[in-house]
mmCIF file of C-alpha atoms and ligand atoms in Angstrom:
data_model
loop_
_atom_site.group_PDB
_atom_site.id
_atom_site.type_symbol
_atom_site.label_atom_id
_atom_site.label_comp_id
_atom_site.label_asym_id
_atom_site.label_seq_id
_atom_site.Cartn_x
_atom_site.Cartn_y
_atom_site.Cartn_z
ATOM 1 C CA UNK A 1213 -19.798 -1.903 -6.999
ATOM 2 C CA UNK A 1214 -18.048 -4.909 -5.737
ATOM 3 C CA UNK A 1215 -17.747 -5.030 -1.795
ATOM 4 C CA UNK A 1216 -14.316 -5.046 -0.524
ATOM 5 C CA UNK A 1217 -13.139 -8.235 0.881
ATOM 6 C CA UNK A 1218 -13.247 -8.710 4.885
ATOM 7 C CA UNK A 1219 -9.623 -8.568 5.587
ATOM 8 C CA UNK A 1220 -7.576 -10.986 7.981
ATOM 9 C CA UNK A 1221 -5.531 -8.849 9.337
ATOM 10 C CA UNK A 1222 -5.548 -4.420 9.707
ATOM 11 C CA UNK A 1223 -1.910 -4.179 7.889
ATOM 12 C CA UNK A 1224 -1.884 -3.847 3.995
ATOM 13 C CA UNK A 1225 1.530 -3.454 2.043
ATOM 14 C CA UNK A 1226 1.602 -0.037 0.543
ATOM 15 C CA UNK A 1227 2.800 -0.222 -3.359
ATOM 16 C CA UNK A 1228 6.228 0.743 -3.872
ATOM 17 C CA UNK A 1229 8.217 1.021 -6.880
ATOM 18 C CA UNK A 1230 10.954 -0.991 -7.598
ATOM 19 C CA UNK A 1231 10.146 -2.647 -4.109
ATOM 20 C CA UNK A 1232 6.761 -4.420 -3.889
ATOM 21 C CA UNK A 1233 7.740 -7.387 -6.252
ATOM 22 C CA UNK A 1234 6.212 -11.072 -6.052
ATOM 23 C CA UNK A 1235 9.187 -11.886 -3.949
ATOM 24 C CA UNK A 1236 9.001 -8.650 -1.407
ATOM 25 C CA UNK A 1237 5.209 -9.570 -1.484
ATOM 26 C CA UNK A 1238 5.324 -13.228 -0.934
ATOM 27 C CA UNK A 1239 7.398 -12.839 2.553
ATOM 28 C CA UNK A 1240 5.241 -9.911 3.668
ATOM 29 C CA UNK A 1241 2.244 -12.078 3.075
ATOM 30 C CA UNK A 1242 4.359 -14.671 5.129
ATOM 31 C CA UNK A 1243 4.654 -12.582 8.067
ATOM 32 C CA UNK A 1244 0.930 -11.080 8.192
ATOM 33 C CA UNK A 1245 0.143 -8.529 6.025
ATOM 34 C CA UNK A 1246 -3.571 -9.181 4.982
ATOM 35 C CA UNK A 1247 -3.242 -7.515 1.480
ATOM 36 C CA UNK A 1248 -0.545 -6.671 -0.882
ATOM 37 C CA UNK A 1249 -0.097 -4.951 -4.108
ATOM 38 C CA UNK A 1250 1.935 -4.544 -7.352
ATOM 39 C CA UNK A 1251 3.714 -1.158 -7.652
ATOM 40 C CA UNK A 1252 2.272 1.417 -10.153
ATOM 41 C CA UNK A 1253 1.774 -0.143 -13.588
ATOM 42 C CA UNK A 1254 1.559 1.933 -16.365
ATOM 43 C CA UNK A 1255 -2.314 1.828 -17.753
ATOM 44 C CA UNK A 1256 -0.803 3.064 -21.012
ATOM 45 C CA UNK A 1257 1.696 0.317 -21.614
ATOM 46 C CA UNK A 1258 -0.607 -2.798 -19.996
ATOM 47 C CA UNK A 1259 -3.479 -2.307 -22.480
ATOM 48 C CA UNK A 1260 -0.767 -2.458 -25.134
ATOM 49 C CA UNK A 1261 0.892 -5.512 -23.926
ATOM 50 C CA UNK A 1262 4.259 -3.400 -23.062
ATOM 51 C CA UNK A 1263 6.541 -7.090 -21.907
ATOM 52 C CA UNK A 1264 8.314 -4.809 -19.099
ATOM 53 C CA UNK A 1265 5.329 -3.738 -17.402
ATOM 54 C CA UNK A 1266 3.662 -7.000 -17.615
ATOM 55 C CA UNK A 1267 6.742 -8.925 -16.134
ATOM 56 C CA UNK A 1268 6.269 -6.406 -13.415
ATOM 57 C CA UNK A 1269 2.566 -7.584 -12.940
ATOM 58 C CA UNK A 1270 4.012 -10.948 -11.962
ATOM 59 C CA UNK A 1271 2.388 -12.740 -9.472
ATOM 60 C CA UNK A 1272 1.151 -15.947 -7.713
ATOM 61 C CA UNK A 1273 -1.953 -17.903 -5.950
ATOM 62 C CA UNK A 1274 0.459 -17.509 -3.005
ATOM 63 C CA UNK A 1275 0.126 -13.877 -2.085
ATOM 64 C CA UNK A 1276 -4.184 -13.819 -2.776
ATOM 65 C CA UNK A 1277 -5.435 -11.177 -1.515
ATOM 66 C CA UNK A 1278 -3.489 -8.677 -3.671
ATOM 67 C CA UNK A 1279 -4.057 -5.310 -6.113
ATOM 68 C CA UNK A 1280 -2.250 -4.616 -8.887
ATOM 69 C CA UNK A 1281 -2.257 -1.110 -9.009
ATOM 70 C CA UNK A 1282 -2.861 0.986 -12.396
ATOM 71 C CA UNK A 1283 -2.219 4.474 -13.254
ATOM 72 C CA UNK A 1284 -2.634 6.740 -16.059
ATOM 73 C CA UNK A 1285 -4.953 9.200 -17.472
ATOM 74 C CA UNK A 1286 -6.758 7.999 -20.619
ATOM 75 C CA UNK A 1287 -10.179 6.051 -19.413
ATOM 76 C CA UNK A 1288 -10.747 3.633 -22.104
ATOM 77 C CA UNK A 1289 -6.563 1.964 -21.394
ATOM 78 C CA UNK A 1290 -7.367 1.901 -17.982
ATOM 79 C CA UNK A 1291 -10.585 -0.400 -18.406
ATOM 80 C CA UNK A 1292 -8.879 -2.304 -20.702
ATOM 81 C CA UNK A 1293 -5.711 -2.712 -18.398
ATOM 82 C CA UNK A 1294 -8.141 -3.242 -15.511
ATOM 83 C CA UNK A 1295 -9.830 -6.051 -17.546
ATOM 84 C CA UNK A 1296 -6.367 -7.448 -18.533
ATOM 85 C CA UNK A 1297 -5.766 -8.092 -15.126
ATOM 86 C CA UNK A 1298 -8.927 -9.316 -13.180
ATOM 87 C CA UNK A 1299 -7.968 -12.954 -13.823
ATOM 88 C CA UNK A 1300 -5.138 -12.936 -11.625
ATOM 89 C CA UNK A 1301 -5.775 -9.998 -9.431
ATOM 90 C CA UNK A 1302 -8.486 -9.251 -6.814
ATOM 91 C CA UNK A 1303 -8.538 -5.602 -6.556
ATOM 92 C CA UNK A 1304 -7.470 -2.991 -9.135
ATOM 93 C CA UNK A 1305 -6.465 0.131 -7.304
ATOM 94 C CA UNK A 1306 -5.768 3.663 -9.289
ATOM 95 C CA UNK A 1307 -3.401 6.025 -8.404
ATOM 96 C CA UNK A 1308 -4.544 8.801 -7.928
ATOM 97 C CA UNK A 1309 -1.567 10.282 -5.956
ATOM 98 C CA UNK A 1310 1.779 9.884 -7.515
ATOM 99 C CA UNK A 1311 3.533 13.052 -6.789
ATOM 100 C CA UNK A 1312 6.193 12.017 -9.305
ATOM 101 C CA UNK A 1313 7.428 14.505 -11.857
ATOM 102 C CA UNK A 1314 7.397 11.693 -14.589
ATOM 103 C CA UNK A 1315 3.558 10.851 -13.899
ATOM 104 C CA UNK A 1316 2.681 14.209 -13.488
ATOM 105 C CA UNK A 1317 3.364 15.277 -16.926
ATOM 106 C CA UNK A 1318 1.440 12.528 -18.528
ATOM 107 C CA UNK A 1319 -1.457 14.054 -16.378
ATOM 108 C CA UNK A 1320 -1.576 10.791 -14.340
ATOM 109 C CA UNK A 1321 -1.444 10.358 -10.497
ATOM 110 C CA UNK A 1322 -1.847 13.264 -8.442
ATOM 111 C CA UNK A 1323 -2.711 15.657 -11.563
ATOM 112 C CA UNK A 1324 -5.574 13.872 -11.560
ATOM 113 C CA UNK A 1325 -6.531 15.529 -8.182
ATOM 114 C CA UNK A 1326 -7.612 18.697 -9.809
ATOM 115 C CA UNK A 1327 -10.059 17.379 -12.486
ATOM 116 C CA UNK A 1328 -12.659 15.690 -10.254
ATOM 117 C CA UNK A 1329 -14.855 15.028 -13.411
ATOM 118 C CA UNK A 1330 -12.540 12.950 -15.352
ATOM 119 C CA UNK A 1331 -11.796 10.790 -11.428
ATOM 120 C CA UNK A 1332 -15.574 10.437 -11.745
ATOM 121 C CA UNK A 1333 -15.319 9.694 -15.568
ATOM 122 C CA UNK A 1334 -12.222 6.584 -14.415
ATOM 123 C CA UNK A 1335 -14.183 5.229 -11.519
ATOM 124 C CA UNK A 1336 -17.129 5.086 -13.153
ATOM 125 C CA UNK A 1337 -16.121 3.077 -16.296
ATOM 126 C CA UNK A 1338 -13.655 1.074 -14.712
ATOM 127 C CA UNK A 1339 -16.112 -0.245 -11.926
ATOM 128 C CA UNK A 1340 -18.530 -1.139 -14.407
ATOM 129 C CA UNK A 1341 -16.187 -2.875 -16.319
ATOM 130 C CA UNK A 1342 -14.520 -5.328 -14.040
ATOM 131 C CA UNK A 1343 -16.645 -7.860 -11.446
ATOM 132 C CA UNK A 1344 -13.451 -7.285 -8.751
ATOM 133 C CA UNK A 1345 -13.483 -4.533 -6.391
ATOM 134 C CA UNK A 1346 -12.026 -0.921 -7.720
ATOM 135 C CA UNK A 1347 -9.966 0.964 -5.329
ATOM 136 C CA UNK A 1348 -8.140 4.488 -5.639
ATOM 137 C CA UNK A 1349 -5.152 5.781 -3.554
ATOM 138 C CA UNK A 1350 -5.537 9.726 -2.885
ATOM 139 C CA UNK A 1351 -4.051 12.091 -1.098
ATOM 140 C CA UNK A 1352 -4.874 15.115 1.354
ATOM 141 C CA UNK A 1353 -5.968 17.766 -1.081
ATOM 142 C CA UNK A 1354 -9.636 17.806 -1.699
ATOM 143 C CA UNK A 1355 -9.674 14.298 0.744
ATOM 144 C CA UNK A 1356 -13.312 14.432 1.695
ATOM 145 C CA UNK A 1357 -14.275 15.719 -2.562
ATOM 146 C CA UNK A 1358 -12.789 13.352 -3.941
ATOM 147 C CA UNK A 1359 -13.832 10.051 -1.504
ATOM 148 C CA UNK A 1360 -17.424 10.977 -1.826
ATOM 149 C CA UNK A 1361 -16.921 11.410 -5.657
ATOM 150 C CA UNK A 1362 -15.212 8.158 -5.945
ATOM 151 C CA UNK A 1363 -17.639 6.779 -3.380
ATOM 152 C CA UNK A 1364 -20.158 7.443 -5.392
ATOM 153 C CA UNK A 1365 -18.618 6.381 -8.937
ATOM 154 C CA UNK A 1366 -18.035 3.152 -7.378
ATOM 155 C CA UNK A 1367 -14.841 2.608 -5.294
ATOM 156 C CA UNK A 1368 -15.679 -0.091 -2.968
ATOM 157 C CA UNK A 1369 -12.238 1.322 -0.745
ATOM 158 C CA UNK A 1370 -10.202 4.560 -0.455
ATOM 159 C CA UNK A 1371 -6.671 4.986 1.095
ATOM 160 C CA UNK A 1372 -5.856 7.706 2.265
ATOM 161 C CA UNK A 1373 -1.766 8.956 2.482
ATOM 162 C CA UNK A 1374 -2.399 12.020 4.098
ATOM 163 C CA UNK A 1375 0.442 14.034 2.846
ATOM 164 C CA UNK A 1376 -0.056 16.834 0.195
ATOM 165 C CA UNK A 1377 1.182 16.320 -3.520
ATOM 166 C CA UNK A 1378 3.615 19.134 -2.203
ATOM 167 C CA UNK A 1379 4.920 17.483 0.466
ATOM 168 C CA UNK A 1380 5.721 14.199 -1.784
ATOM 169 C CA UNK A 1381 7.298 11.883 0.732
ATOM 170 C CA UNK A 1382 8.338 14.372 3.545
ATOM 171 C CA UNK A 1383 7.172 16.406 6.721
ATOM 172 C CA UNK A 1384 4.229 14.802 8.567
ATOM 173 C CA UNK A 1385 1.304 12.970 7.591
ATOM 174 C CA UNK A 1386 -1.780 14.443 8.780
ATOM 175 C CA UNK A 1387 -3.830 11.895 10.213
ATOM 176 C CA UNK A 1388 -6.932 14.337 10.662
ATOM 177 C CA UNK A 1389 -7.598 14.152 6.794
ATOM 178 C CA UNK A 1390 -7.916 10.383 7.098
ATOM 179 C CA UNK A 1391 -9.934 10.864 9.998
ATOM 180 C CA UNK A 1392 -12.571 13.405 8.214
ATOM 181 C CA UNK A 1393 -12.809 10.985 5.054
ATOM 182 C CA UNK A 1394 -13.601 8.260 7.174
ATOM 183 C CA UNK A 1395 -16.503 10.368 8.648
ATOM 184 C CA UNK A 1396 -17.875 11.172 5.317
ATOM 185 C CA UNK A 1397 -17.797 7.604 3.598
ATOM 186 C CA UNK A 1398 -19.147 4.625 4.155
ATOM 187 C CA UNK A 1399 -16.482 2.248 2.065
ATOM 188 C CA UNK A 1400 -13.762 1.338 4.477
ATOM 189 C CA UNK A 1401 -10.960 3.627 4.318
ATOM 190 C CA UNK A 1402 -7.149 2.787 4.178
ATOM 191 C CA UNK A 1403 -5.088 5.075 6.392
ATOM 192 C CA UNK A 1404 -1.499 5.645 5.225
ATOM 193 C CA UNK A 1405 1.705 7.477 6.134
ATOM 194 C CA UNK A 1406 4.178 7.746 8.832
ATOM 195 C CA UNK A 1407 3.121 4.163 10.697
ATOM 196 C CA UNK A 1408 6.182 2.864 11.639
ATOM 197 C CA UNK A 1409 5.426 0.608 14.611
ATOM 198 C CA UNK A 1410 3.190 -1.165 16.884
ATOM 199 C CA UNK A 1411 2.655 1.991 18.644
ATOM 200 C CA UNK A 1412 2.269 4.130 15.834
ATOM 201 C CA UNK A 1413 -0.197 1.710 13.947
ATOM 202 C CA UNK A 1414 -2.371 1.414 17.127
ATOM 203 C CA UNK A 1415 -2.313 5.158 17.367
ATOM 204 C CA UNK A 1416 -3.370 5.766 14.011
ATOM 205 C CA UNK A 1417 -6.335 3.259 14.602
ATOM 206 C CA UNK A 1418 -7.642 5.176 17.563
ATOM 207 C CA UNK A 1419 -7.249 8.433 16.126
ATOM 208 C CA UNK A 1420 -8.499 8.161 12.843
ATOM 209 C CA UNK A 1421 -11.013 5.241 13.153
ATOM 210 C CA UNK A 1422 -9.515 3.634 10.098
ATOM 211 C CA UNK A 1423 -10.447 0.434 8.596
ATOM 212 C CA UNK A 1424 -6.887 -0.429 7.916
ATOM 213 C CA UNK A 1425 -3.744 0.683 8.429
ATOM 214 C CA UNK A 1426 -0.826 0.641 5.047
ATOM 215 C CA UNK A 1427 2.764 0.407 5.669
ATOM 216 C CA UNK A 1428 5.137 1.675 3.048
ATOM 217 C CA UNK A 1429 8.755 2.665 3.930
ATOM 218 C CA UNK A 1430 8.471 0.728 6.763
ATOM 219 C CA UNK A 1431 8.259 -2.037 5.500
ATOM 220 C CA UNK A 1432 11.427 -1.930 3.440
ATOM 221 C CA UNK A 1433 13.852 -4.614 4.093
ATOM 222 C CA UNK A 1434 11.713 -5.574 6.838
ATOM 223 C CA UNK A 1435 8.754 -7.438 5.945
ATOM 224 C CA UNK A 1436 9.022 -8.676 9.619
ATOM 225 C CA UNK A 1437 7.234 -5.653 10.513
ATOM 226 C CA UNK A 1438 3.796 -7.047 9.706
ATOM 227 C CA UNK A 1439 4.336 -9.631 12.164
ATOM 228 C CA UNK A 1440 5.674 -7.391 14.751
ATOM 229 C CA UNK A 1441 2.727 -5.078 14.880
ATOM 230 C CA UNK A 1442 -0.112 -7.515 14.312
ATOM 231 C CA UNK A 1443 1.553 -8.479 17.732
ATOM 232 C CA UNK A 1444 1.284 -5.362 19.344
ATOM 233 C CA UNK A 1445 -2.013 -4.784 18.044
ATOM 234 C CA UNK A 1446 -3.156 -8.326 20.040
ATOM 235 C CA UNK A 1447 -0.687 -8.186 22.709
ATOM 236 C CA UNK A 1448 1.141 -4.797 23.364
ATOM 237 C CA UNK A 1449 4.283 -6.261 23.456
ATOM 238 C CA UNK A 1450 6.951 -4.865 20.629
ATOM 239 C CA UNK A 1451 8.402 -7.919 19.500
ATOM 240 C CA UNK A 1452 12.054 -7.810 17.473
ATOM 241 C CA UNK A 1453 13.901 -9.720 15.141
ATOM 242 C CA UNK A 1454 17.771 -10.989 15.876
ATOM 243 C CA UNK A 1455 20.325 -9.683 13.549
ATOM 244 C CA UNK A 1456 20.524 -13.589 12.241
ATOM 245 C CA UNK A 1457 16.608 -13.509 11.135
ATOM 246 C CA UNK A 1458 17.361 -10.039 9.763
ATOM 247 C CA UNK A 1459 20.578 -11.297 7.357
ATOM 248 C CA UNK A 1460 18.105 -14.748 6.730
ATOM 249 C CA UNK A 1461 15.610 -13.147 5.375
ATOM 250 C CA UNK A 1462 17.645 -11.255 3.209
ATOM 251 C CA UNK A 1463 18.595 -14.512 1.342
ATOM 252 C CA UNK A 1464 14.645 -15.721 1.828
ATOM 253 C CA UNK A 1465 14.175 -12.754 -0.629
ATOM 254 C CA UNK A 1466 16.970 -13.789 -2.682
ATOM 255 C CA UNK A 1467 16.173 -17.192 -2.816
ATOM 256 C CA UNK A 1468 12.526 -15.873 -3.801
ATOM 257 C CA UNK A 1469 13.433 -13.437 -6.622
ATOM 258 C CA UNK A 1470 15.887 -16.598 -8.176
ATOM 259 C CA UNK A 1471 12.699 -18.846 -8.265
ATOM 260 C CA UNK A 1472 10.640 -16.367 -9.691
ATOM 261 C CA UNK A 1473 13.069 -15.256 -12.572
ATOM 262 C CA UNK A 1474 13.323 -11.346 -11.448
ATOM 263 C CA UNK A 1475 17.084 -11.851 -9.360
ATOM 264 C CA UNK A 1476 19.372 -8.769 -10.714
ATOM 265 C CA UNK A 1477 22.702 -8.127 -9.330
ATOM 266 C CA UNK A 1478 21.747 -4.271 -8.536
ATOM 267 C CA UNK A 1479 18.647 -5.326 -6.654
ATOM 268 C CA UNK A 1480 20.609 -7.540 -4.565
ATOM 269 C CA UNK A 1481 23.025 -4.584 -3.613
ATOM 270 C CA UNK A 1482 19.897 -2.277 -3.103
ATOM 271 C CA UNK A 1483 18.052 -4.700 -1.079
ATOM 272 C CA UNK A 1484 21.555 -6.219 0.868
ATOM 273 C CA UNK A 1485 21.281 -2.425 2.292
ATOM 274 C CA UNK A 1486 17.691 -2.281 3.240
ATOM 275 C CA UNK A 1487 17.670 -5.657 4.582
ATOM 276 C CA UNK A 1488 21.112 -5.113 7.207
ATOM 277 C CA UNK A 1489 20.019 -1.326 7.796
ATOM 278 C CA UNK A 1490 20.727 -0.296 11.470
ATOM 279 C CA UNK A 1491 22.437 -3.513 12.109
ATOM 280 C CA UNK A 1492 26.078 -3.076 13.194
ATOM 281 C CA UNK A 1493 28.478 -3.117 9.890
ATOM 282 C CA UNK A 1494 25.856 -1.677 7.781
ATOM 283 C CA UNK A 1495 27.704 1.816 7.357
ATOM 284 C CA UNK A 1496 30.418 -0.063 6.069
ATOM 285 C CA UNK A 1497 29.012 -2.967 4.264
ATOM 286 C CA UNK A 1498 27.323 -0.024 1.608
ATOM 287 C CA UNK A 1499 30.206 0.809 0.853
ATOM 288 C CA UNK A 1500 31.747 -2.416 -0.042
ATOM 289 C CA UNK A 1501 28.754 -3.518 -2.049
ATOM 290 C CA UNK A 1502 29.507 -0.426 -4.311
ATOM 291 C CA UNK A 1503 32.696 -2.264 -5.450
ATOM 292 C CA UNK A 1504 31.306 -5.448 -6.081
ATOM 293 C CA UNK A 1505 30.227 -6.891 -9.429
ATOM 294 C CA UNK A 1506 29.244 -10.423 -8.493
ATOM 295 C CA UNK A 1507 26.445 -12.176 -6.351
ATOM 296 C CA UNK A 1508 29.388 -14.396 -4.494
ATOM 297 C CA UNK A 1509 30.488 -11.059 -3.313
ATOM 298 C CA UNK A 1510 27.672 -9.827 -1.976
ATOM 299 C CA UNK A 1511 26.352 -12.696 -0.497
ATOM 300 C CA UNK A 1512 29.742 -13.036 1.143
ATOM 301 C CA UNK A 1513 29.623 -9.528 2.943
ATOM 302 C CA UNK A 1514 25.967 -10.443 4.042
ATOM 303 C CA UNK A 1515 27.139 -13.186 5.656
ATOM 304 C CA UNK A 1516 30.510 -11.418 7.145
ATOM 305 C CA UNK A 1517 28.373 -9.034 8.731
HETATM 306 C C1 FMN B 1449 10.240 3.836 -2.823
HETATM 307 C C2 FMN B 1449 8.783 4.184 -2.857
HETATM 308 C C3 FMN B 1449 8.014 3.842 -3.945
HETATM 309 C C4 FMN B 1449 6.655 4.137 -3.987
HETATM 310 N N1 FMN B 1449 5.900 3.733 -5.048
HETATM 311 C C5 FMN B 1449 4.542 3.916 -5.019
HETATM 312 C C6 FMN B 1449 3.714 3.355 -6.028
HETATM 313 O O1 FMN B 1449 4.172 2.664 -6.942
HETATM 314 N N2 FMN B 1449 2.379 3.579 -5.927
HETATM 315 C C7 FMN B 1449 1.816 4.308 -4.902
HETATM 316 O O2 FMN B 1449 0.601 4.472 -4.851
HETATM 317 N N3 FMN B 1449 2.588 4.840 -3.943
HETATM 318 C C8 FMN B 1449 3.913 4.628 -3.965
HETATM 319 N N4 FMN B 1449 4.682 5.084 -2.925
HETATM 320 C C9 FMN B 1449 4.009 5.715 -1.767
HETATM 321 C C10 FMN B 1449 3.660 4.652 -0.704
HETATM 322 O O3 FMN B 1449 2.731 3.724 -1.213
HETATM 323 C C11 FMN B 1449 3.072 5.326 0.553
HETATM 324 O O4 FMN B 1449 1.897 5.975 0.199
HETATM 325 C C12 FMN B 1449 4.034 6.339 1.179
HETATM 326 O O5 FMN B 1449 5.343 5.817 1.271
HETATM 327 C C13 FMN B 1449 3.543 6.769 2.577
HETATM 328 O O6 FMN B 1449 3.519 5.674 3.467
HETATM 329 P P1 FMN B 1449 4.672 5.473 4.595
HETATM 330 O O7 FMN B 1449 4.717 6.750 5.408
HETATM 331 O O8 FMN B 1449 4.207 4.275 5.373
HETATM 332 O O9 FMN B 1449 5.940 5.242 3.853
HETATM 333 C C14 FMN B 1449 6.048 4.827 -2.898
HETATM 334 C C15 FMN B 1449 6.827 5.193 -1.808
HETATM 335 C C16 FMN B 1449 8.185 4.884 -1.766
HETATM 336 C C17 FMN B 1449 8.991 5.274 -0.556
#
């Protein structure tokens, strides 16, 4: 087992889909989170050399630390993925919680919850195949199982989002499962779900005894955040961003995905939204950007706002 890498900060960026690209990353990175990660890559399609998946495995010496994270169900295509990527990647991380209808019927993700040999089998072989550290990403059913299992097969970390497979992305997380795994391992353990603040993070320390905390929705369109609670962590005082920063760093992450080669006029629209949510115009500025077919015009409502 490789030992998990002393962190610089407690905030990690929790892999999104369609959201945690080298650009999203690099500015998170920017404004303190300590680690960062790809979304979920298809195992499958990486050992296989699928071009769509490995555009999405992007990255850059800029945002080091950072995970790519692999999922799938078939051992040998997750070494060999796992292998693919340790030259450019410092952790590999497995999903192991996807609730998604998609990667549950390949048996992937979450499904993988129930057969707690074939986790064992994954861990196992993919550990002792790669010289970086092996992480998994698990959720609240069978927590404390399958941490010690993967524990023992040789994770080196284990987040925990501590919502059922059930519950996919709604209700509350229940903090008191990351709290019990982090009683019964000794790797350090990632909490996840429902940390939204400075407050919030701080809480979820205390109460759970975490290692780290991981920010996921959060974080969208504001990678600001990291900075914000790393504050509050030092200083207790909630920091905020002016609606100028907000609209800037929307074109910091457009500028960002044009340098990298990954700029796409939908993202744009998607991420003019997240970026100008709650500020005032927002309502309306969605539905403007539903009209518009150009870049020009969507860079011209940003700015109008
Ligand atoms: C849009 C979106 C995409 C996600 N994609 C992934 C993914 O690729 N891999 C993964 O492990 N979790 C994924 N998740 C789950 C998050 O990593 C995280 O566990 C979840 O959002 C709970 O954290 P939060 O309460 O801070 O949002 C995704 C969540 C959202 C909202």
């Amino acid at each position: 087992m490789t030992k998990f890498p002393v962190l610089e900060s407690k905030l990690i960026l929790a892999p999104m889909h369609n959201i945690t690209n080298v650009a999203f990353r690099i500015m998170c990175k920017k404004y303190g989170a300590s680690l960062v990660s790809t979304e979920l890559l298809s195992a499958n399609a990486v050992s296989r050399e699928d071009n769509l998946n490995l555009k999405l495995a992007l990255t850059d010496k800029k945002e080091k630390p950072i995970a790519a994270q692999l999922f799938g169900q078939n051992t040998e295509n997750l070494v060999k993925a796992a292998r693919k990527f340790e030259a450019d990647f410092d952790i590999i991380d497995i999903n192991f919680g996807c609730p998604s209808k998609k990667i549950l019927s390949q048996g992937a993700g979450a499904a993988l919850l129930k057969r707690k040999n074939k986790i064992k089998e994954i861990v196992k072989e993919v550990s002792n195949n790669i010289k970086i550290p092996l992480t998994v990403k698990i959720r609240n059913e069978d927590a404390i199982e399958v941490a010690k299992i993967c524990e023992k097969a040789g994770a080196s970390a284990v987040t925990v989002h501590a919502r059922s497979v059930k519950q996919g992305y709604s209700g509350k997380a229940d903090w008191n499962v990351i709290k019990k795994v982090k009683e019964n391992v000794k790797i350090p353990v990632i909490g996840n779900g429902d940390v939204v603040d400075g407050k919030s993070a701080e809480r979820m320390l205390k109460e759970t005894n975490c290692d780290y905390i991981m920010i996921g929705r959060a974080a969208i369109g504001n990678p600001f955040i990291f900075k914000q609670i790393n504050e509050y962590l030092k200083t207790g005082k909630e920091i905020r961003q002016t609606k100028k920063e907000k609209i800037e760093d929307y074109f910091g992450y457009i500028k960002l995905t044009k340098e990298y080669k990954i700029f796409s006029i939908n993202d744009a629209k998607l991420k003019a939204q997240d970026f100008t949510k709650g500020l005032s115009g927002s309502r309306e500025l969605r539905g403007k950007l539903n009209m518009v077919k150009s870049y020009e015009k969507i860079e011209k409502l940003v700015k109008g706002l």
